Amino acid sequence: MKLLNFVSQYPDEASCRAKFKEYRDKQGVICPHCGGKAHYWKKDKENYEGKACGKRQSLRANTVMHGSQLPFRYWFIAIHLLTSTKKSFPPRNFNVS
Ligand SMILES: [Zn+2]
């Protein structure tokens, strides 16, 4: 996926957060307090709440974004650049002369 397509697919913070949540849900959210896997999603606070213990964790908890104040979109673009670079490394037009 080209960066421009990527950027237009995720034009704002909301779309990035929604995508990131989808990703976390797919990976499975694990409670850092009790290890429980079942969570409620608190949309207003953007937190997961453990069904077993009621403790909350943020959408960013236990991810690369943990503790970061940077916008999700920033991370999305950075991660996209890293992974797309990895796939085509070294880039074809990379001139080593
Ligand atoms: Zn828990």
mmCIF file of C-alpha atoms and ligand atoms in Angstrom:
data_model
loop_
_atom_site.group_PDB
_atom_site.id
_atom_site.type_symbol
_atom_site.label_atom_id
_atom_site.label_comp_id
_atom_site.label_asym_id
_atom_site.label_seq_id
_atom_site.Cartn_x
_atom_site.Cartn_y
_atom_site.Cartn_z
ATOM 1 C CA MET A 1 0.000 0.000 0.000
ATOM 2 C CA LYS A 2 1.358 3.383 -0.925
ATOM 3 C CA LEU A 3 1.701 5.953 1.790
ATOM 4 C CA LEU A 4 -0.758 8.310 0.141
ATOM 5 C CA ASN A 5 -3.417 5.597 -0.075
ATOM 6 C CA PHE A 6 -2.686 4.736 3.497
ATOM 7 C CA VAL A 7 -3.036 8.309 4.665
ATOM 8 C CA SER A 8 -6.310 8.763 2.816
ATOM 9 C CA GLN A 9 -7.615 5.515 4.249
ATOM 10 C CA TYR A 10 -6.942 6.800 7.755
ATOM 11 C CA PRO A 11 -7.585 10.517 7.435
ATOM 12 C CA ASP A 12 -7.926 11.345 11.118
ATOM 13 C CA GLU A 13 -7.420 10.244 14.689
ATOM 14 C CA ALA A 14 -10.850 8.663 14.975
ATOM 15 C CA SER A 15 -10.311 6.340 12.026
ATOM 16 C CA CYS A 16 -6.877 5.358 13.344
ATOM 17 C CA ARG A 17 -8.190 4.667 16.823
ATOM 18 C CA ALA A 18 -11.054 2.605 15.469
ATOM 19 C CA LYS A 19 -8.657 0.555 13.371
ATOM 20 C CA PHE A 20 -6.297 0.110 16.255
ATOM 21 C CA LYS A 21 -9.098 -1.089 18.509
ATOM 22 C CA GLU A 22 -10.152 -3.562 15.840
ATOM 23 C CA TYR A 23 -6.589 -4.810 15.755
ATOM 24 C CA ARG A 24 -6.400 -5.171 19.528
ATOM 25 C CA ASP A 25 -9.729 -6.983 19.638
ATOM 26 C CA LYS A 26 -8.457 -9.390 17.026
ATOM 27 C CA GLN A 27 -5.229 -9.985 18.951
ATOM 28 C CA GLY A 28 -7.175 -10.471 22.151
ATOM 29 C CA VAL A 29 -7.016 -8.084 25.064
ATOM 30 C CA ILE A 30 -5.577 -9.524 28.246
ATOM 31 C CA CYS A 31 -6.122 -7.896 31.610
ATOM 32 C CA PRO A 32 -2.782 -6.924 33.173
ATOM 33 C CA HIS A 33 -4.332 -7.280 36.631
ATOM 34 C CA CYS A 34 -5.957 -10.695 36.567
ATOM 35 C CA GLY A 35 -5.118 -12.116 33.146
ATOM 36 C CA GLY A 36 -8.785 -12.221 32.169
ATOM 37 C CA LYS A 37 -9.595 -12.060 28.483
ATOM 38 C CA ALA A 38 -13.154 -10.760 28.594
ATOM 39 C CA HIS A 39 -13.554 -7.000 28.515
ATOM 40 C CA TYR A 40 -16.142 -4.333 28.143
ATOM 41 C CA TRP A 41 -15.283 -1.450 25.886
ATOM 42 C CA LYS A 42 -15.843 1.927 27.548
ATOM 43 C CA LYS A 43 -16.318 4.103 24.529
ATOM 44 C CA ASP A 44 -16.465 7.421 26.371
ATOM 45 C CA LYS A 45 -13.129 6.884 28.118
ATOM 46 C CA GLU A 46 -11.637 4.646 25.413
ATOM 47 C CA ASN A 47 -10.737 2.062 28.005
ATOM 48 C CA TYR A 48 -11.134 -1.659 28.272
ATOM 49 C CA GLU A 49 -12.717 -2.761 31.504
ATOM 50 C CA GLY A 50 -12.027 -6.293 32.678
ATOM 51 C CA LYS A 51 -15.229 -8.262 33.129
ATOM 52 C CA ALA A 52 -13.707 -10.273 35.926
ATOM 53 C CA CYS A 53 -12.034 -7.588 38.040
ATOM 54 C CA GLY A 54 -13.461 -4.306 36.732
ATOM 55 C CA LYS A 55 -9.992 -2.815 36.314
ATOM 56 C CA ARG A 56 -9.407 -0.630 33.327
ATOM 57 C CA GLN A 57 -6.675 -0.331 30.780
ATOM 58 C CA SER A 58 -6.292 2.182 28.015
ATOM 59 C CA LEU A 59 -6.405 1.336 24.341
ATOM 60 C CA ARG A 60 -2.671 1.943 24.238
ATOM 61 C CA ALA A 61 -1.816 -0.199 27.267
ATOM 62 C CA ASN A 62 0.657 -3.015 26.610
ATOM 63 C CA THR A 63 1.328 -1.887 23.077
ATOM 64 C CA VAL A 64 4.157 -0.025 21.433
ATOM 65 C CA MET A 65 2.170 3.141 22.125
ATOM 66 C CA HIS A 66 2.057 2.578 25.835
ATOM 67 C CA GLY A 67 2.802 5.759 27.729
ATOM 68 C CA SER A 68 3.020 7.774 24.549
ATOM 69 C CA GLN A 69 1.180 11.022 24.100
ATOM 70 C CA LEU A 70 1.708 11.010 20.359
ATOM 71 C CA PRO A 71 -1.385 10.842 18.186
ATOM 72 C CA PHE A 72 -2.443 7.448 16.919
ATOM 73 C CA ARG A 73 -2.102 8.694 13.391
ATOM 74 C CA TYR A 74 1.555 9.431 13.953
ATOM 75 C CA TRP A 75 2.098 5.859 15.088
ATOM 76 C CA PHE A 76 0.102 4.462 12.222
ATOM 77 C CA ILE A 77 2.222 6.257 9.679
ATOM 78 C CA ALA A 78 5.467 5.373 11.466
ATOM 79 C CA ILE A 79 4.510 1.715 11.731
ATOM 80 C CA HIS A 80 3.332 1.646 8.151
ATOM 81 C CA LEU A 81 6.626 3.113 6.967
ATOM 82 C CA LEU A 82 8.622 0.613 9.004
ATOM 83 C CA THR A 83 6.712 -2.422 7.808
ATOM 84 C CA SER A 84 6.552 -1.365 4.186
ATOM 85 C CA THR A 85 10.272 -0.635 4.235
ATOM 86 C CA LYS A 86 10.993 -4.045 5.681
ATOM 87 C CA LYS A 87 9.045 -5.757 2.915
ATOM 88 C CA SER A 88 10.986 -4.084 0.155
ATOM 89 C CA PHE A 89 14.400 -3.694 1.665
ATOM 90 C CA PRO A 90 16.600 -2.552 0.132
ATOM 91 C CA PRO A 91 14.316 -0.342 -1.947
ATOM 92 C CA ARG A 92 14.825 -0.793 -5.686
ATOM 93 C CA ASN A 93 15.689 2.820 -6.221
ATOM 94 C CA PHE A 94 18.125 2.903 -3.341
ATOM 95 C CA ASN A 95 21.343 4.082 -4.891
ATOM 96 C CA VAL A 96 24.531 2.851 -3.266
ATOM 97 C CA SER A 97 27.260 4.503 -5.271
HETATM 98 ZN ZN ZN B 1 -8.720 -8.135 35.419
#
